[in-house]
CSV table of C-alpha atoms in Angstrom, one decimal:
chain,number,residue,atom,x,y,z
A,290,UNK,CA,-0.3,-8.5,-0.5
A,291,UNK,CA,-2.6,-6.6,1.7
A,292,UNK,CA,-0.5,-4.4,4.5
A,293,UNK,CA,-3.1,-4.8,7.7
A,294,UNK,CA,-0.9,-5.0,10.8
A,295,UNK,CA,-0.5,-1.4,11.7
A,296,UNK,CA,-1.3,0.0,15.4
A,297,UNK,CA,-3.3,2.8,14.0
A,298,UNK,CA,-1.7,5.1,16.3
A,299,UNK,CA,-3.1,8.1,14.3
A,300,UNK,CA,-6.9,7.4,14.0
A,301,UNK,CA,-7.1,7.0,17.8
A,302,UNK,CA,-9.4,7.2,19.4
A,303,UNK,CA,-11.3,4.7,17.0
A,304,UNK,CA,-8.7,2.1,17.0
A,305,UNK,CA,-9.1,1.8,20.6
A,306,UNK,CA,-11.7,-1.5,19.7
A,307,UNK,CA,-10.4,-1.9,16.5
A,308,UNK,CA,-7.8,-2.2,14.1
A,309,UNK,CA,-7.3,0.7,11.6
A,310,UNK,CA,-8.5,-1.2,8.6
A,311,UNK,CA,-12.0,-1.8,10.0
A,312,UNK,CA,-12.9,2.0,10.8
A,313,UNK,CA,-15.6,2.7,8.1
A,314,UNK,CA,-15.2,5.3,5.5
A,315,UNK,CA,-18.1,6.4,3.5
A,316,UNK,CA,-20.2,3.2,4.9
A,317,UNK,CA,-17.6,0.5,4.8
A,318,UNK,CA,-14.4,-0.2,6.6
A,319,UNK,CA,-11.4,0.8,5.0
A,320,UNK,CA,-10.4,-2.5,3.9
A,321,UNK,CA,-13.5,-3.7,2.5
A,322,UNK,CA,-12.5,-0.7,-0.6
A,323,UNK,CA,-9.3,-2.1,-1.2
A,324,UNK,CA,-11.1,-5.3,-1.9
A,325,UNK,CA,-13.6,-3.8,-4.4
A,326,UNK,CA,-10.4,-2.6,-6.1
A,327,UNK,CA,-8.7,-5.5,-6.1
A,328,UNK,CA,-11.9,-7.6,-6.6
A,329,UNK,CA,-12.7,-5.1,-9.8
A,330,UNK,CA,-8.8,-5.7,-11.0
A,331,UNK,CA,-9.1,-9.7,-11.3
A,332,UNK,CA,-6.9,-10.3,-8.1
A,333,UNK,CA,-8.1,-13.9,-7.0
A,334,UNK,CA,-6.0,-14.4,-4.1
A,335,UNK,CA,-4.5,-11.9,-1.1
A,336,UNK,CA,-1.7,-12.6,1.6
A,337,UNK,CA,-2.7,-10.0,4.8
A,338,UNK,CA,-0.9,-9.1,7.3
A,339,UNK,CA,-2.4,-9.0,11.2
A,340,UNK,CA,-0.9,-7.9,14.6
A,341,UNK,CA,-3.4,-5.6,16.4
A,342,UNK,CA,-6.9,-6.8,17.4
A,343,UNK,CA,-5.6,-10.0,14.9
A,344,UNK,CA,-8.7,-12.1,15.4
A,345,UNK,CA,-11.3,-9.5,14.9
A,346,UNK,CA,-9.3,-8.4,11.3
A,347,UNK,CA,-9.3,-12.2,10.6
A,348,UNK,CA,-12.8,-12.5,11.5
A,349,UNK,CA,-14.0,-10.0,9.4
A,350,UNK,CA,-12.0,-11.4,6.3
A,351,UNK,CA,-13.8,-14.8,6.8
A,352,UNK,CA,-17.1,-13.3,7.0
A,353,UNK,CA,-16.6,-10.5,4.2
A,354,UNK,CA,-14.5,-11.3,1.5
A,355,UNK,CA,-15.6,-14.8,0.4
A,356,UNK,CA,-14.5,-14.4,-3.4
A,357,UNK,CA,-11.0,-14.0,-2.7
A,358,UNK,CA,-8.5,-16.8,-1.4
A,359,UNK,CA,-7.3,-15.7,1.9
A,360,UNK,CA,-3.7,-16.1,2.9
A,361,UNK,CA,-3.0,-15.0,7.0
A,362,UNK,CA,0.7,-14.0,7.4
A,363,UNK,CA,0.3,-14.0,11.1
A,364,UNK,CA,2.8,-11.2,13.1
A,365,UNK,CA,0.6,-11.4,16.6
A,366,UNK,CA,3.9,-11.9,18.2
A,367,UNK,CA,6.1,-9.3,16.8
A,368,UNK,CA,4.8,-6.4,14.2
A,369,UNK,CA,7.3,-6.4,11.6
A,370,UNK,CA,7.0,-3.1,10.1
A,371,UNK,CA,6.3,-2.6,6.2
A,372,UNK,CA,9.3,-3.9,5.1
A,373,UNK,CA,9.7,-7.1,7.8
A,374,UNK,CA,6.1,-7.6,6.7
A,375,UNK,CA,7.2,-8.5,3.4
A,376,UNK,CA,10.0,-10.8,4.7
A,377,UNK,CA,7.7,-12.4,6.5
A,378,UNK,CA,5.5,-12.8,4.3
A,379,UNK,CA,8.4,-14.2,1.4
A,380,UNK,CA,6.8,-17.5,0.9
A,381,UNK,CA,3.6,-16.7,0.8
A,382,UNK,CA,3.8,-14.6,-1.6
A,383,UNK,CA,5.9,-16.6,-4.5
A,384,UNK,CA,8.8,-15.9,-7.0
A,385,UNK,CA,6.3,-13.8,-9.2
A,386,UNK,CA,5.8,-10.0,-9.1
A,387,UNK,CA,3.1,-9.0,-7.0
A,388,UNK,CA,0.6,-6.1,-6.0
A,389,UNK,CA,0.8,-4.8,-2.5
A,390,UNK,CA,-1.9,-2.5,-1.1
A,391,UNK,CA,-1.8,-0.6,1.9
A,392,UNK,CA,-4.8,-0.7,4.0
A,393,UNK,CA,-5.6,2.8,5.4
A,394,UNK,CA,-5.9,4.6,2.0
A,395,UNK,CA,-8.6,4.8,-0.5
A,396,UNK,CA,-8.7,5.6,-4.3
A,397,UNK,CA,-11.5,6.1,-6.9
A,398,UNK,CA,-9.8,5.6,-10.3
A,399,UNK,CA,-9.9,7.7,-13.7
A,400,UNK,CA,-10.4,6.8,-16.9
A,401,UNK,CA,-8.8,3.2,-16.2
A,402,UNK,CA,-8.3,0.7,-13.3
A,403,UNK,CA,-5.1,1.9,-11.7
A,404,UNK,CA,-4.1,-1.9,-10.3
A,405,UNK,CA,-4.8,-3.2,-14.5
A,406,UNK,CA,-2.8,0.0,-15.8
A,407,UNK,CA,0.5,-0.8,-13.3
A,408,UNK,CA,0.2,-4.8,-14.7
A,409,UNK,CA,0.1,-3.6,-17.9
A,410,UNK,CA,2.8,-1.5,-17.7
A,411,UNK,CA,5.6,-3.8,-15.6
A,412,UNK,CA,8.3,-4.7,-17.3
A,413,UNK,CA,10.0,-7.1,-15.4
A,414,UNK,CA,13.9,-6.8,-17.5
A,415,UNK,CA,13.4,-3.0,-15.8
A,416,UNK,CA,12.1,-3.0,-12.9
A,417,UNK,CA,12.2,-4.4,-9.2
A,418,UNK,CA,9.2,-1.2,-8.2
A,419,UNK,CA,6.4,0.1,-9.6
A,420,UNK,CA,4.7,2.3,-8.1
A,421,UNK,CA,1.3,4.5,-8.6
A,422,UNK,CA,1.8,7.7,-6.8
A,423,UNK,CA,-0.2,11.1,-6.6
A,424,UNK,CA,1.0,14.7,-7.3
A,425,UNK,CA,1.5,16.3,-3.8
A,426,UNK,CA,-1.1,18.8,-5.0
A,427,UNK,CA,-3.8,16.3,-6.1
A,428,UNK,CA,-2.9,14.1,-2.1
A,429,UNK,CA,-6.0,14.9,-0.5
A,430,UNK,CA,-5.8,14.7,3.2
A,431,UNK,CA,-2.0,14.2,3.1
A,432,UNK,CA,0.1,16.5,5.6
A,433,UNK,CA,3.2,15.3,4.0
A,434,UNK,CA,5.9,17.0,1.9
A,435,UNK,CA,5.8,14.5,-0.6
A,436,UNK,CA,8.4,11.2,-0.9
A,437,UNK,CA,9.7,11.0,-4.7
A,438,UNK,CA,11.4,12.9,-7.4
A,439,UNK,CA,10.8,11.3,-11.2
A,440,UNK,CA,12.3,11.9,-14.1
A,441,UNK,CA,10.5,12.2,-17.7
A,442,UNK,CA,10.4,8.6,-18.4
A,443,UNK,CA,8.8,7.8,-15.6
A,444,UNK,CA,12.0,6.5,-13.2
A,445,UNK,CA,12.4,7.4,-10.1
A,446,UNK,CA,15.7,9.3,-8.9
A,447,UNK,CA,15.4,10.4,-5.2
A,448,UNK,CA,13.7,10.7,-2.5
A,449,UNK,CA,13.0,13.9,-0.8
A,450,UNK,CA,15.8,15.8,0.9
A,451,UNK,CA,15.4,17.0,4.4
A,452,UNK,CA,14.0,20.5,4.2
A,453,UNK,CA,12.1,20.3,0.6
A,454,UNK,CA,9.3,19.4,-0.9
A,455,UNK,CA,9.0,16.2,-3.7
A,456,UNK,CA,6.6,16.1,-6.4
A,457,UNK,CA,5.4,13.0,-6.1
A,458,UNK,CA,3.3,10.8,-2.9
A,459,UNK,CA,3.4,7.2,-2.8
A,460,UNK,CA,0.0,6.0,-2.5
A,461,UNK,CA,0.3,2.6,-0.9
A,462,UNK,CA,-0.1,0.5,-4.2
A,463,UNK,CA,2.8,-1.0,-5.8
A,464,UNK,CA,4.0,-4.0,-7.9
A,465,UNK,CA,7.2,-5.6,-6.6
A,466,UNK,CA,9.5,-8.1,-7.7
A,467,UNK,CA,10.2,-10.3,-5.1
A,468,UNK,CA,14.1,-9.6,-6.1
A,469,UNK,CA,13.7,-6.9,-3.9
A,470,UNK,CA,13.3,-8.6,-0.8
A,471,UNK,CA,16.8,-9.6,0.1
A,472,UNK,CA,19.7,-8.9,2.7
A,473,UNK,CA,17.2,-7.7,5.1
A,474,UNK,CA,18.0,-6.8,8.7
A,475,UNK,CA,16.8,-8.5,11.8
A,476,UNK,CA,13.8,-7.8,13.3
A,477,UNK,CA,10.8,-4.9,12.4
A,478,UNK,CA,12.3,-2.0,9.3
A,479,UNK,CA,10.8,0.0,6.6
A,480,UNK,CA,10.3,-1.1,2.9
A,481,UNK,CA,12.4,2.3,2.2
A,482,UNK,CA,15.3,-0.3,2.7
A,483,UNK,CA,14.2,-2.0,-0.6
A,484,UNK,CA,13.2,1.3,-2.2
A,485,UNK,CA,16.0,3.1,-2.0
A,486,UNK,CA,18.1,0.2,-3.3
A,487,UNK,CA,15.6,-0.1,-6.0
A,488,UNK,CA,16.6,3.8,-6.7
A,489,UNK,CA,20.0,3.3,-6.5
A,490,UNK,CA,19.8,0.5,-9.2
A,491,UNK,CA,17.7,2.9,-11.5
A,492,UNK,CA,15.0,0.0,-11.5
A,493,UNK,CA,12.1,1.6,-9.2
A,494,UNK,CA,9.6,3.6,-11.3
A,495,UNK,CA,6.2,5.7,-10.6
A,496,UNK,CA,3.3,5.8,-12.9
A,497,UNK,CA,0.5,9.4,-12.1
A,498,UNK,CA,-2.6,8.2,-10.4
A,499,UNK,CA,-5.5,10.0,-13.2
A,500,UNK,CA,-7.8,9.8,-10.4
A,501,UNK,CA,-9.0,10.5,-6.8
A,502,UNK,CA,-6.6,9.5,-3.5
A,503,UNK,CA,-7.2,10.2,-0.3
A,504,UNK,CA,-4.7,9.6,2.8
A,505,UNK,CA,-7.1,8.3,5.4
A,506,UNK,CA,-4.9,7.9,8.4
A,507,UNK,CA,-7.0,10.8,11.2
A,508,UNK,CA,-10.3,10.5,12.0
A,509,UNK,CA,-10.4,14.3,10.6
A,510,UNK,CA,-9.6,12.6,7.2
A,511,UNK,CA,-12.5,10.4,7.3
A,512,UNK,CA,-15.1,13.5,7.2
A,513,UNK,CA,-13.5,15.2,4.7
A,514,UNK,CA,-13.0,12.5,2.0
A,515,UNK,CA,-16.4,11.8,2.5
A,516,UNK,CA,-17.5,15.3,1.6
A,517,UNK,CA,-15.4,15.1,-1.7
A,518,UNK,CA,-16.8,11.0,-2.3
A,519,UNK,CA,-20.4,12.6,-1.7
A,520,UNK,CA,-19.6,15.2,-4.4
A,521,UNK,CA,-19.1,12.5,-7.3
């Protein structure tokens, strides 16, 4: 699942005309370099979520991404949110584990394909999460203080407490179990719901980006992580 619907309240003024996943980062939109990831991975088919400037995003999926099945999980009428997203999304996506991407980030990968390395590594009897994250030192562009603690093996144990830093930055890719997505509340929440019962459960677990991330989400972001692309 592709995570499209956002308002893109941060990279005003360009998503004034358009929706945040078609502003163009080192000469493509955003989106279209989550494709050539997935595309490079062996992902065949992609539910995405639209709610802002809908028919220009599906436009542009129709007309751009013709080797990948296309699945619409249409929220013009109410954005859900990350986590309502996925309950909206529930049949589309299946009763098998699945990849979902955000949209507004963008990653080069080390010394193997990160989406390949997190399939290889799910173990379903574990795990309801797996995440790739970033150390908070390595999170270009990314104002945060971090999201996750993790433990040796690799589990996660906490989020980060008010008033510290974490470790660890989720970086918008993740393989799910659709046991996750239960007992949801009406209307538009946060995947956090899921996460932190995934926590709880000791089955939600991070594996270390080895490559580049960058947290596109200001137009000030887009100039400088095409400075570092331009250095490669």
């Amino acid at each position: 699942m592709v995570m499209a619907a956002g308002l893109g309240k941060r990279m005003r003024p360009l998503t004034a005309t358009r929706p945040k996943p078609l502003v163009e980062v080192a000469g493509k939109p955003l989106i279209d370099h989550v494709f050539d990831r997935l595309r490079a991975a062996g992902v065949k088919r992609a539910v995405v979520n639209v709610h802002y400037l809908a028919d220009a995003m599906e436009a542009h999926l129709r007309n751009r991404v013709k080797d990948i099945e296309i699945v619409i999980s249409d929220e013009r009428r109410q954005l859900m949110e990350t986590g309502g997203g996925l309950v909206q999304a529930r049949e589309l996506i299946g009763d098998k584990p699945f990849l979902c991407v955000n949209s507004d980030n963008l990653w080069v990968d080390g010394p193997v394909d990160a989406i390949r390395q997190l399939a290889a590594l799910w173990d379903d009897a574990r795990m309801d999460v797996l995440q790739l994250v970033v150390p908070l030192a390595r999170a270009n562009n990314h104002g945060g203080k971090g999201d996750w603690r993790i433990d040796a093996h690799g589990r996660v144990t906490e989020h980060r407490k008010p008033g510290r830093l974490a470790p660890f930055v989720n970086t918008g890719v993740q393989i799910l179990s659709p046991r996750v997505i239960e007992a949801w509340p009406e209307g538009p929440f946060s995947t956090m719901l899921f996460w932190q019962r995934a926590i709880a459960a000791g089955r939600m677990w991070g594996v270390v980006h080895q490559g580049l991330w960058f947290d596109v989400g200001t137009p000030m972001a887009i100039g400088a992580t095409e400075a570092s692309l331009s250095e490669m």
